[in-house]
Amino acid sequence: MAACQAVIETPVPDPVFVPPGPTCDDPGHVTLRRLNRTEYNNSVRDLLGDTTEPANDFPADPSGSFDNNGDVLALSPLLVESYETTAAKVVDGALLPPPTPISMQLEAETLAAAMCPGGTEPAGSDYTCFGYLPTSAPTGVAIWEHDYYIDRNQALPADGEYTVTVRVWKAGTVNAKLAVLLDGKPLVQRDVSAAASAPDLVTVTATIPGGTHRFQIRNTNDARAYERDLGVDWIKIEGPNNPPNPAREAFRAQVFSCDPAKDGVDACAKKILSSFARKAYRRPVTDADLGQLVPLVQLAISKGDDFQAGIRLAMKRVLTSAEFIFKVELDEQPNTPVVHDVSDLELATRLSYFLWASTPDDALLQSAESGALHDPAELEAQTRRMLADPRADALVESFAAQWLQLRKLGPSSPAASVFPTFDQALKSAMQDETTLFLKSFVREDHSLLELLDARYTYLNDRLAQHYGISGVTGADMQKVALTTPQRSGILGHGSILTLTSPPNRTSPVRRGNWILANLWCEVPPPPPPNVPALPEGASTAGKTLRQIAEEHRKEPRCAACHKKMDPMGFAMEHYNGIGEYRDVDNGQPVDSSGVLPDGRKFDGAAQVAAMVKNDPEYLKCVSAKVLTYSLGRELTDSDQCTVDQLAQELPLKGNLLKELAVKVVATKQFRQRRGVLAVGGP
Amino acid sequence: MFRPLNRRTVLRGAGTALALPFLEAMLPRSARAAPTKPLRLLGWYFPNGYYHVNGIDDWTPKTTGAGFALSPILAPLMPVASQVSVLSGVANPPADAANLSCAHARGTGSFLTCVAPASGSSDGVSMDQVAASQLKAYTRFASLELGTDTVGGDIPIRSTIAWADANTPLAKETRPAALFDRLFAADTMLTPAEIEKRKAYRKSVLDSVLVTANDLSNKLGKADRQKLDGYLSGVRDLELRIANQGSGPMCTPGTKPPATGDIRTQTKLLLDVLALAFQCDVTRVATFMFDRAGSDLAYPFLTANGAPINAGHHGTSHHHGAAANLAQLKEILLWQTQQLAYLLDKLNKMDEGGESVLYRSAVFYSSEIGDGDLHEQQNLPIVVAGSAGGALKPGSHTNFANKASKADLFITLLRAVGCTVDKFGGDGDVALSI
């Protein structure tokens, strides 16, 4: 049952501004957009060379058709807090000098004494001070009860590999059981049989993030024996033992390109921060900008920190600022619908977040700064240059993955009891197949029509086996030529077939809906409320899903939409809920034939695919999706003629995605904007 | 009329160093007379409603009045029954007035706002935020927004129940460990001087970004400025929080929860941290949203008629009266009640000067619709728990025969926790007697 998941809200038209007829003169208003998680990650990557995707820890983005839609991208206090803490994290991560390793030997009796001031435990603590007793040889404590522990919060200077060693012995008559825990999770567990005269050194190495962590030494012997004490002498924490990172050092050297002692603090700070802020703000830096940044460097120095710490503080400020977080576009008359070109710098930002989902590079900024970018030839040249750059893969990871709802594969969870062969490895391979397939449309010259019937795909051994295709070996994904239409095109991809299925079966309705909504841009309304139950005595035994649904569809209120959705979905019934091919469902042969209300007939997924791609709605739909994504707003009626025009010109250019992107960039909608007549005053 | 000073205004005007204690004049009138012990408000959302069909209803208690018998689905609340009221026959008409095709989206958007959402990303002020705006002077966090959905990618009215204003849905924290860190983490290894320095740095950065953002705001049109407003108020909130760090009541929060991918553990741990946040008076207002509108989660860890529940919840919630569907829904709803019971029990066992934290709270527990097949905005499933320090008299079941509006109930709850409110949402104008 489609859970009105696919409902796209009808765009709310401007209450006052009426576009002047069907001439496509209205470029529309793009609401001030903040960076979404992908764009934040990519921008930080391109600014700091840091690829740890810090925004994955941000609260999830809401989304319209796409998650770069300014109208839905709200900014909550939680997110502002994330920006502030993340700015500090990524700047320090990229620019802090390599950490000085620590080596801390913490004596057990000191830990116990700190936990039990005056021999008693603080109120609310979950341990008892009777749980560990002083021992004489060696000097330490005996943890004598099951699950009793001593612990210590220890600050670690940086992310990295640490060595943790404890010196322990059997202080009772039976073996003790040792567990060393990091933040509540066991690092190592060991039976301890060494005598007090020759204690055991238990050593473990672990990768631990910087910051404060709780180290715990626990006796886990739950035997009902009294003499099971764990003797502890000390715990030693050493590290980080990080290998040198030449790329990071090179980046630091590149950033700190001047010497404050020689060049002067202010001059050097201005030089470094101008270069950084220009890229982060996507525009030349002004004196006013530096007036906000340089004092932070001075502040740090006045508080006893060094120049580099001051630069880092100012950079944190840059990454916390509205001008980094938002893609700012200004109107001279923001509260009137006067149409104007966006500035060259705004155009550069639109272009780079469209094609790269990231910040403009130096070449693009230079083009904009020189005032050349709005020239159609220059704009096209920059677009083609950027499409050829590996960063254009964002068109797949961000645009296409959302267009085709590929992001829904991750959370889908086929039921193990129904599909025992499904596991994470298979899901990853499905994801990779579709991603690589889509990338071939960006990296190579394939017609968008091939999306539906390409005679190639990308498989590894696991996925090939799942599809019943022989001759593919190894866990790496590889391009495979297909000899039958069974897996030709996106409709045969396990990813799409799985993400449109509930956990335990197929859903022809969802599949039909997926095709209509994403490939023809027809979004059926959600089902009416109170759909009546199946007729009394109706039994599902021995019937295929199709037979059950056909009975159900006799209800006239449902028929109108389902007459279109269901036949397309049922044509896919040769694929089960995880995309395996089958000829039999519930004991009966699969019937994949169907007919649309307008009389078009088909049998099976390949014929549906052929019908979909030969319908003019398909290229219109792709054009509309690309335009929507490029603008970061939902389309309105006044955009329709632009969509029609894009779709008309597309075949002349071989139906190539990159040609579509070039055309989209040249549209009025992309190059212009207008304000909004403010209702009730500005 | 006397207008209370805005705390932010004061801070901005006075520049830097004004920290707690605050001036009484900054507090809303109702809060000034506030008791020394806190009152809390929690809004809790579960998806897809319940079922009442062909005389089958495992949610609604069969008897009304005090000492009513809990229904099968609400049975887990038995240990805290004296602190629990069930309200049936409450309606939320504004939700159906929305011009949005999806009933789950309408109902979720309107869940705590009781207005007709204007679009997928435009709603009203939610009742928790009405409380937060009046109670925030007391705590480090004005409110907490918790949820289990880590996926996102949905329109705001389907994925958010807390709205600071019509255009500002409040994002949810879904990770128990991150939430714990946010509330309780203190860098114990820093010296007081280092902590003060760090605070000064953060404050300088935030002061500076406010200056430029205010400049920018002046150049924007009305529509764009609304977006920037979310940023501006977020920065100001953060400044306040940093200034207040280290002040206020201290308590021992215990151990940081581990990371988890299991929704059962995730839910339990989030509720643990929430209970701590109430106990430690880190905040007095919170929302908890289980998954999202029209949730299609499976519950393979539950069984109905001997088989694991592998079907998606939304699909099953369109039960058509079929016994197999109802059996699954009953188990899912029962599990949801168990989560509520877990939290209530925890709050009930937390002592606060002879009263329990639960006694000093008002908890609203409900779903975006009534019957899952009917997609109705009446017969809403509602549990109200806690006594709000004596303002509420729990322990009964009342049937309002769909003549009571949810917005009126929210007026009752808001006043119970010491907030001033005249009207609420689209149709709330008089407190509901419960």
Short mmCIF file of C-alpha atoms in Angstrom, two decimals, chain B:
data_model
loop_
_atom_site.label_atom_id
_atom_site.label_comp_id
_atom_site.label_asym_id
_atom_site.label_seq_id
_atom_site.Cartn_x
_atom_site.Cartn_y
_atom_site.Cartn_z
CA MET B 1 -0.29 46.71 29.18
CA PHE B 2 2.85 45.60 30.94
CA ARG B 3 5.09 43.83 28.55
CA PRO B 4 7.75 41.53 29.99
CA LEU B 5 11.26 42.32 28.89
CA ASN B 6 12.66 39.90 26.40
CA ARG B 7 15.67 38.19 27.87
CA ARG B 8 17.44 38.23 24.51
CA THR B 9 16.89 41.93 24.14
CA VAL B 10 18.49 42.50 27.47
CA LEU B 11 21.47 40.38 26.63
CA ARG B 12 21.96 42.03 23.32
CA GLY B 13 21.55 45.48 24.74
CA ALA B 14 23.79 45.01 27.71
CA GLY B 15 26.46 43.44 25.59
CA THR B 16 28.24 40.59 27.13
CA ALA B 17 28.52 39.61 30.69
CA LEU B 18 24.94 39.41 31.88
CA ALA B 19 24.45 35.84 32.99
CA LEU B 20 22.20 34.25 35.55
CA PRO B 21 20.63 35.09 37.88
CA PHE B 22 18.04 36.68 35.68
CA LEU B 23 15.85 39.64 36.54
CA GLU B 24 12.38 38.74 37.58
CA ALA B 25 10.90 41.27 35.23
CA MET B 26 12.15 39.17 32.35
CA LEU B 27 9.91 36.31 33.30
CA PRO B 28 6.39 36.00 31.99
CA ARG B 29 3.81 36.94 34.58
CA SER B 30 2.71 33.39 35.20
CA ALA B 31 6.24 32.19 35.66
CA ARG B 32 7.10 34.80 38.21
CA ALA B 33 4.74 33.19 40.67
CA ALA B 34 6.19 29.83 39.65
CA PRO B 35 6.78 27.29 42.39
CA THR B 36 10.30 26.44 43.31
CA LYS B 37 9.95 22.96 41.88
CA PRO B 38 9.72 22.63 38.10
CA LEU B 39 6.74 21.55 36.00
CA ARG B 40 7.32 19.78 32.71
CA LEU B 41 5.45 19.24 29.48
CA LEU B 42 5.98 16.38 27.03
CA GLY B 43 4.26 15.76 23.69
CA TRP B 44 4.60 12.22 22.36
CA TYR B 45 3.70 11.02 18.87
CA PHE B 46 3.11 7.53 17.58
CA PRO B 47 2.17 6.97 13.92
CA ASN B 48 -0.87 5.61 12.06
CA GLY B 49 -3.58 5.86 14.72
CA TYR B 50 -5.42 2.80 16.03
CA TYR B 51 -8.57 0.90 15.04
CA HIS B 52 -12.24 0.84 15.89
CA VAL B 53 -14.17 -1.20 13.38
CA ASN B 54 -17.17 -3.50 13.50
CA GLY B 55 -17.36 -3.11 17.25
CA ILE B 56 -13.70 -4.05 17.71
CA ASP B 57 -11.67 -1.47 19.64
CA ASP B 58 -8.78 -2.62 21.81
CA TRP B 59 -7.69 0.93 22.60
CA THR B 60 -10.69 2.69 24.16
CA PRO B 61 -11.51 1.65 27.74
CA LYS B 62 -14.95 0.13 28.08
CA THR B 63 -15.89 2.15 31.14
CA THR B 64 -15.60 5.86 31.86
CA GLY B 65 -15.00 7.85 35.01
CA ALA B 66 -12.51 7.37 37.79
CA GLY B 67 -11.27 3.88 38.37
CA PHE B 68 -11.95 2.86 34.76
CA ALA B 69 -10.56 -0.41 33.50
CA LEU B 70 -7.59 -0.06 31.15
CA SER B 71 -8.12 -1.48 27.66
CA PRO B 72 -5.93 -4.34 26.36
CA ILE B 73 -3.67 -1.95 24.43
CA LEU B 74 -3.30 0.42 27.38
CA ALA B 75 -2.82 -2.34 29.95
CA PRO B 76 0.96 -1.72 30.28
CA LEU B 77 0.09 1.57 32.01
CA MET B 78 -1.29 -0.33 35.02
CA PRO B 79 1.68 0.41 37.30
CA VAL B 80 1.13 4.16 36.84
CA ALA B 81 -2.66 4.02 36.36
CA SER B 82 -3.35 6.57 39.07
CA GLN B 83 -1.33 9.10 37.04
CA VAL B 84 -3.04 8.29 33.72
CA SER B 85 -6.17 9.64 32.08
CA VAL B 86 -7.64 8.43 28.82
CA LEU B 87 -9.52 10.94 26.69
CA SER B 88 -11.70 9.62 23.92
CA GLY B 89 -13.89 11.49 21.49
CA VAL B 90 -11.50 14.41 21.07
CA ALA B 91 -11.31 15.95 17.59
CA ASN B 92 -8.92 18.21 15.71
CA PRO B 93 -11.02 19.79 12.92
CA PRO B 94 -8.32 22.23 11.67
CA ALA B 95 -6.23 19.36 10.36
CA ASP B 96 -8.91 18.39 7.87
CA ALA B 97 -9.25 21.97 6.71
CA ALA B 98 -5.75 21.82 5.26
CA ASN B 99 -5.55 21.78 1.50
CA LEU B 100 -3.13 18.86 1.49
CA SER B 101 -3.99 15.55 -0.01
CA CYS B 102 -2.31 13.28 2.50
CA ALA B 103 -4.22 12.71 5.75
CA HIS B 104 -1.10 11.55 7.57
CA ALA B 105 0.72 14.73 6.59
CA ARG B 106 -2.23 16.91 7.63
CA GLY B 107 -2.62 15.11 10.92
CA THR B 108 1.09 15.17 11.73
CA GLY B 109 1.52 18.79 10.74
CA SER B 110 -1.42 19.65 12.94
CA PHE B 111 -0.50 17.23 15.71
CA LEU B 112 0.71 19.80 18.23
CA THR B 113 -0.22 22.97 16.33
CA CYS B 114 -3.96 22.42 15.76
CA VAL B 115 -3.90 24.56 12.66
CA ALA B 116 -4.36 23.65 9.02
CA PRO B 117 -0.81 23.52 7.63
CA ALA B 118 -0.58 25.90 4.70
CA SER B 119 1.87 23.72 2.80
CA GLY B 120 4.32 20.92 3.32
CA SER B 121 6.71 23.28 5.00
CA SER B 122 4.43 25.78 6.68
CA ASP B 123 2.53 25.14 9.88
CA GLY B 124 1.75 26.90 13.16
CA VAL B 125 3.35 27.24 16.58
CA SER B 126 3.21 23.93 18.42
CA MET B 127 1.98 23.75 21.99
CA ASP B 128 5.33 22.60 23.33
CA GLN B 129 6.92 25.71 21.84
CA VAL B 130 4.32 27.94 23.44
CA ALA B 131 5.47 26.43 26.70
CA ALA B 132 9.14 26.61 25.74
CA SER B 133 8.94 30.31 24.98
CA GLN B 134 7.53 30.94 28.47
CA LEU B 135 9.63 28.53 30.49
CA LYS B 136 13.00 28.82 28.81
CA ALA B 137 14.40 31.31 31.29
CA TYR B 138 14.60 28.54 33.87
CA THR B 139 16.67 25.97 32.04
CA ARG B 140 19.68 25.62 29.80
CA PHE B 141 17.58 24.20 26.98
CA ALA B 142 14.27 25.80 26.08
CA SER B 143 13.07 22.46 24.78
CA LEU B 144 14.29 19.14 23.44
CA GLU B 145 13.05 17.54 20.26
CA LEU B 146 13.63 13.81 20.14
CA GLY B 147 12.73 11.27 17.51
CA THR B 148 13.68 7.89 16.14
CA ASP B 149 13.70 8.61 12.40
CA THR B 150 17.30 8.93 11.22
CA VAL B 151 16.49 8.84 7.51
CA GLY B 152 14.89 12.22 6.90
CA GLY B 153 14.23 13.27 3.33
CA ASP B 154 10.60 14.05 3.97
CA ILE B 155 8.61 17.26 3.90
CA PRO B 156 8.63 19.01 7.28
CA ILE B 157 4.99 18.51 8.22
CA ARG B 158 5.44 14.75 7.88
CA SER B 159 8.63 14.58 9.89
CA THR B 160 8.27 17.28 12.53
CA ILE B 161 5.83 17.91 15.37
CA ALA B 162 7.61 20.81 17.09
CA TRP B 163 7.33 24.18 15.35
CA ALA B 164 8.88 27.37 16.79
CA ASP B 165 6.83 29.36 14.31
CA ALA B 166 5.00 28.80 11.05
CA ASN B 167 8.23 28.44 9.10
CA THR B 168 10.55 26.87 11.63
CA PRO B 169 10.17 23.15 12.14
CA LEU B 170 12.55 22.01 14.87
CA ALA B 171 14.88 19.23 13.85
CA LYS B 172 14.96 16.12 16.03
CA GLU B 173 17.91 14.58 17.82
CA THR B 174 17.76 10.87 17.12
CA ARG B 175 21.03 9.62 18.63
CA PRO B 176 20.97 8.96 22.36
CA ALA B 177 24.73 9.33 22.79
CA ALA B 178 24.86 12.65 20.95
CA LEU B 179 21.90 13.88 22.97
CA PHE B 180 23.61 12.88 26.19
CA ASP B 181 26.77 14.71 25.17
CA ARG B 182 24.79 17.79 24.25
CA LEU B 183 23.05 17.87 27.62
CA PHE B 184 25.61 16.62 30.05
CA ALA B 185 29.09 16.40 28.59
CA ALA B 186 31.56 18.53 30.45
CA ASP B 187 35.19 18.60 29.58
CA THR B 188 36.39 17.51 32.98
CA MET B 189 40.03 17.72 31.99
CA LEU B 190 40.00 21.47 31.36
CA THR B 191 40.94 23.93 34.04
CA PRO B 192 38.37 26.60 34.96
CA ALA B 193 40.54 29.17 33.19
CA GLU B 194 40.56 27.08 30.02
CA ILE B 195 36.80 26.63 30.20
CA GLU B 196 36.32 30.37 30.57
CA LYS B 197 38.62 31.04 27.65
CA ARG B 198 36.75 28.58 25.48
CA LYS B 199 33.46 30.22 26.41
CA ALA B 200 34.90 33.63 25.55
CA TYR B 201 36.02 32.38 22.14
CA ARG B 202 32.68 30.85 21.34
CA LYS B 203 30.89 33.97 22.43
CA SER B 204 33.13 36.19 20.30
CA VAL B 205 32.49 34.04 17.26
CA LEU B 206 28.74 34.12 17.79
CA ASP B 207 28.69 37.86 18.46
CA SER B 208 30.56 38.38 15.24
CA VAL B 209 28.34 36.20 13.06
CA LEU B 210 25.29 37.94 14.50
CA VAL B 211 26.57 41.30 13.35
CA THR B 212 26.93 40.22 9.74
CA ALA B 213 23.76 38.15 9.72
CA ASN B 214 21.78 41.14 10.98
CA ASP B 215 23.28 43.22 8.16
CA LEU B 216 22.35 40.54 5.69
CA SER B 217 18.84 40.31 7.07
CA ASN B 218 18.28 43.97 6.29
CA LYS B 219 19.04 43.35 2.62
CA LEU B 220 16.62 40.47 2.22
CA GLY B 221 12.98 40.44 1.23
CA LYS B 222 10.36 39.24 3.61
CA ALA B 223 10.27 35.68 2.32
CA ASP B 224 14.02 35.18 2.54
CA ARG B 225 14.32 36.92 5.86
CA GLN B 226 12.09 34.30 7.45
CA LYS B 227 14.69 31.69 6.58
CA LEU B 228 17.48 33.72 8.09
CA ASP B 229 15.40 34.30 11.24
CA GLY B 230 15.80 30.63 12.12
CA TYR B 231 19.55 31.10 11.99
CA LEU B 232 19.50 34.30 14.01
CA SER B 233 17.40 32.90 16.82
CA GLY B 234 19.49 29.72 16.84
CA VAL B 235 22.67 31.75 17.31
CA ARG B 236 21.11 33.81 20.08
CA ASP B 237 19.85 30.68 21.83
CA LEU B 238 23.31 29.19 21.66
CA GLU B 239 24.90 32.34 23.08
CA LEU B 240 22.56 32.18 26.05
CA ARG B 241 23.29 28.53 26.60
CA ILE B 242 27.03 29.07 26.55
CA ALA B 243 26.67 31.97 28.96
CA ASN B 244 24.61 29.82 31.32
CA GLN B 245 26.93 26.85 31.12
CA GLY B 246 28.03 25.68 34.51
CA SER B 247 25.28 27.56 36.31
CA GLY B 248 21.97 26.12 37.36
CA PRO B 249 21.24 22.92 39.20
CA MET B 250 23.77 20.14 38.93
CA CYS B 251 22.94 16.50 39.05
CA THR B 252 24.64 13.24 38.30
CA PRO B 253 23.59 12.13 34.86
CA GLY B 254 25.20 8.69 35.01
CA THR B 255 26.77 6.93 32.08
CA LYS B 256 26.75 8.00 28.47
CA PRO B 257 24.56 5.64 26.42
CA PRO B 258 26.18 3.55 23.69
CA ALA B 259 25.53 3.97 19.96
CA THR B 260 22.80 1.71 18.63
CA GLY B 261 21.12 0.76 15.39
CA ASP B 262 18.22 -1.15 16.94
CA ILE B 263 15.06 0.91 17.19
CA ARG B 264 14.07 -0.75 20.46
CA THR B 265 17.36 0.17 22.12
CA GLN B 266 17.36 3.57 20.47
CA THR B 267 13.89 4.32 21.83
CA LYS B 268 14.71 3.14 25.33
CA LEU B 269 17.97 5.08 25.47
CA LEU B 270 16.38 8.27 24.16
CA LEU B 271 13.72 7.98 26.85
CA ASP B 272 16.42 7.39 29.47
CA VAL B 273 18.17 10.60 28.50
CA LEU B 274 14.85 12.43 28.35
CA ALA B 275 13.99 11.31 31.88
CA LEU B 276 17.42 12.50 33.06
CA ALA B 277 16.92 15.83 31.34
CA PHE B 278 13.66 16.32 33.24
CA GLN B 279 15.14 15.11 36.49
CA CYS B 280 18.18 17.35 36.20
CA ASP B 281 16.00 20.26 35.07
CA VAL B 282 18.04 20.73 31.91
CA THR B 283 14.76 21.45 30.14
CA ARG B 284 11.09 21.51 31.05
CA VAL B 285 9.64 20.97 27.60
CA ALA B 286 10.14 18.10 25.19
CA THR B 287 8.63 16.21 22.30
CA PHE B 288 9.20 12.64 21.26
CA MET B 289 8.27 11.52 17.76
CA PHE B 290 8.29 7.84 16.94
CA ASP B 291 9.22 7.51 13.26
CA ARG B 292 7.14 9.79 11.05
CA ALA B 293 3.78 10.39 9.38
CA GLY B 294 2.35 7.24 7.83
CA SER B 295 5.29 5.22 9.16
CA ASP B 296 5.80 2.05 7.19
CA LEU B 297 8.22 0.44 9.62
CA ALA B 298 8.05 -3.28 10.12
CA TYR B 299 8.21 -4.74 13.64
CA PRO B 300 9.95 -8.06 13.02
CA PHE B 301 10.73 -8.34 16.74
CA LEU B 302 7.00 -8.62 17.47
CA THR B 303 4.77 -11.54 16.57
CA ALA B 304 1.08 -11.71 15.75
CA ASN B 305 -0.64 -15.08 15.37
CA GLY B 306 2.72 -16.75 15.75
CA ALA B 307 4.44 -14.96 12.86
CA PRO B 308 6.87 -12.02 12.98
CA ILE B 309 5.37 -8.71 11.92
CA ASN B 310 7.20 -8.14 8.65
CA ALA B 311 4.60 -6.05 6.89
CA GLY B 312 4.94 -2.28 6.96
CA HIS B 313 2.87 -0.53 9.63
CA HIS B 314 1.10 1.90 7.34
CA GLY B 315 -0.08 -0.82 5.01
CA THR B 316 -1.45 -2.78 7.93
CA SER B 317 -3.05 0.30 9.45
CA HIS B 318 -5.39 0.27 6.46
CA HIS B 319 -6.80 -2.78 8.14
CA HIS B 320 -10.10 -3.12 6.25
CA GLY B 321 -11.35 -4.74 9.43
CA ALA B 322 -9.41 -7.90 8.56
CA ALA B 323 -8.60 -9.93 11.67
CA ALA B 324 -5.02 -10.59 10.58
CA ASN B 325 -4.33 -6.86 10.29
CA LEU B 326 -5.98 -6.03 13.59
CA ALA B 327 -3.90 -8.68 15.33
CA GLN B 328 -0.72 -7.04 14.06
CA LEU B 329 -1.88 -3.53 14.89
CA LYS B 330 -2.75 -4.61 18.39
CA GLU B 331 0.78 -5.85 18.96
CA ILE B 332 2.34 -2.71 17.49
CA LEU B 333 0.12 -0.43 19.58
CA LEU B 334 0.79 -2.51 22.66
CA TRP B 335 4.52 -2.12 22.08
CA GLN B 336 4.10 1.63 21.71
CA THR B 337 2.22 1.74 25.02
CA GLN B 338 5.02 -0.23 26.63
CA GLN B 339 7.46 2.49 25.61
CA LEU B 340 5.21 5.11 27.20
CA ALA B 341 4.86 2.98 30.31
CA TYR B 342 8.64 2.63 30.48
CA LEU B 343 9.12 6.39 30.60
CA LEU B 344 6.20 7.09 32.92
CA ASP B 345 7.40 4.45 35.33
CA LYS B 346 10.86 5.98 35.31
CA LEU B 347 9.52 9.47 35.93
CA ASN B 348 7.26 8.09 38.64
CA LYS B 349 10.21 6.66 40.50
CA MET B 350 12.20 9.88 40.41
CA ASP B 351 11.66 11.65 43.69
CA GLU B 352 11.57 15.41 43.85
CA GLY B 353 11.07 16.50 47.42
CA GLY B 354 8.36 13.99 48.22
CA GLU B 355 6.67 14.20 44.81
CA SER B 356 7.56 12.25 41.72
CA VAL B 357 8.80 13.88 38.54
CA LEU B 358 5.78 12.32 36.84
CA TYR B 359 3.47 14.02 39.34
CA ARG B 360 5.14 17.27 38.35
CA SER B 361 4.70 16.67 34.60
CA ALA B 362 2.00 16.75 31.95
CA VAL B 363 2.45 14.14 29.23
CA PHE B 364 0.38 14.12 26.06
CA TYR B 365 0.49 10.84 24.10
CA SER B 366 -1.35 10.48 20.81
CA SER B 367 -1.25 9.82 17.07
CA GLU B 368 -1.82 11.86 13.90
CA ILE B 369 -5.18 10.23 13.14
CA GLY B 370 -7.89 8.17 14.81
CA ASP B 371 -8.79 4.99 12.99
CA GLY B 372 -6.12 4.06 10.44
CA ASP B 373 -8.61 3.21 7.72
CA LEU B 374 -10.83 6.20 8.28
CA HIS B 375 -7.95 8.72 8.38
CA GLU B 376 -10.18 10.62 10.76
CA GLN B 377 -9.45 13.70 12.82
CA GLN B 378 -11.90 12.68 15.51
CA ASN B 379 -11.92 9.82 17.98
CA LEU B 380 -8.24 10.57 18.44
CA PRO B 381 -6.38 8.18 20.71
CA ILE B 382 -5.21 10.28 23.67
CA VAL B 383 -3.51 9.49 26.93
CA VAL B 384 -2.69 12.32 29.34
CA ALA B 385 -0.35 11.38 32.15
CA GLY B 386 1.01 13.18 35.19
CA SER B 387 -0.60 15.69 37.53
CA ALA B 388 1.33 18.84 36.58
CA GLY B 389 1.95 19.37 40.27
CA GLY B 390 -1.71 19.00 41.13
CA ALA B 391 -3.30 21.06 38.37
CA LEU B 392 -4.42 17.89 36.60
CA LYS B 393 -6.48 15.15 38.25
CA PRO B 394 -5.52 11.99 36.42
CA GLY B 395 -6.99 8.54 36.87
CA SER B 396 -10.14 8.67 34.79
CA HIS B 397 -11.50 7.98 31.33
CA THR B 398 -13.68 10.66 29.73
CA ASN B 399 -15.56 10.36 26.47
CA PHE B 400 -16.15 13.75 24.88
CA ALA B 401 -18.22 12.36 21.98
CA ASN B 402 -16.16 14.42 19.50
CA LYS B 403 -17.45 17.67 20.95
CA ALA B 404 -14.07 18.55 22.45
CA SER B 405 -11.23 19.99 20.43
CA LYS B 406 -7.61 19.03 20.87
CA ALA B 407 -6.64 22.70 20.88
CA ASP B 408 -8.79 23.22 23.98
CA LEU B 409 -7.04 20.31 25.64
CA PHE B 410 -3.70 21.97 24.90
CA ILE B 411 -4.90 25.15 26.63
CA THR B 412 -5.60 22.99 29.67
CA LEU B 413 -2.18 21.38 29.56
CA LEU B 414 -0.33 24.65 28.98
CA ARG B 415 -2.06 26.34 31.89
CA ALA B 416 -1.44 23.29 34.04
CA VAL B 417 2.31 23.72 33.62
CA GLY B 418 2.12 27.41 34.45
CA CYS B 419 1.90 29.00 31.03
CA THR B 420 -0.31 31.87 30.02
CA VAL B 421 -2.42 31.17 26.97
CA ASP B 422 -5.72 32.65 25.79
CA LYS B 423 -6.27 31.02 22.44
CA PHE B 424 -4.46 28.17 20.77
CA GLY B 425 -4.24 26.82 17.23
CA GLY B 426 -7.18 27.15 14.88
CA ASP B 427 -10.01 26.47 17.28
CA GLY B 428 -8.72 26.54 20.86
CA ASP B 429 -10.40 29.20 22.94
CA VAL B 430 -11.41 27.62 26.24
CA ALA B 431 -9.68 25.12 28.50
CA LEU B 432 -11.07 21.62 28.39
CA SER B 433 -12.07 20.22 31.76
CA ILE B 434 -10.30 16.96 32.31
#
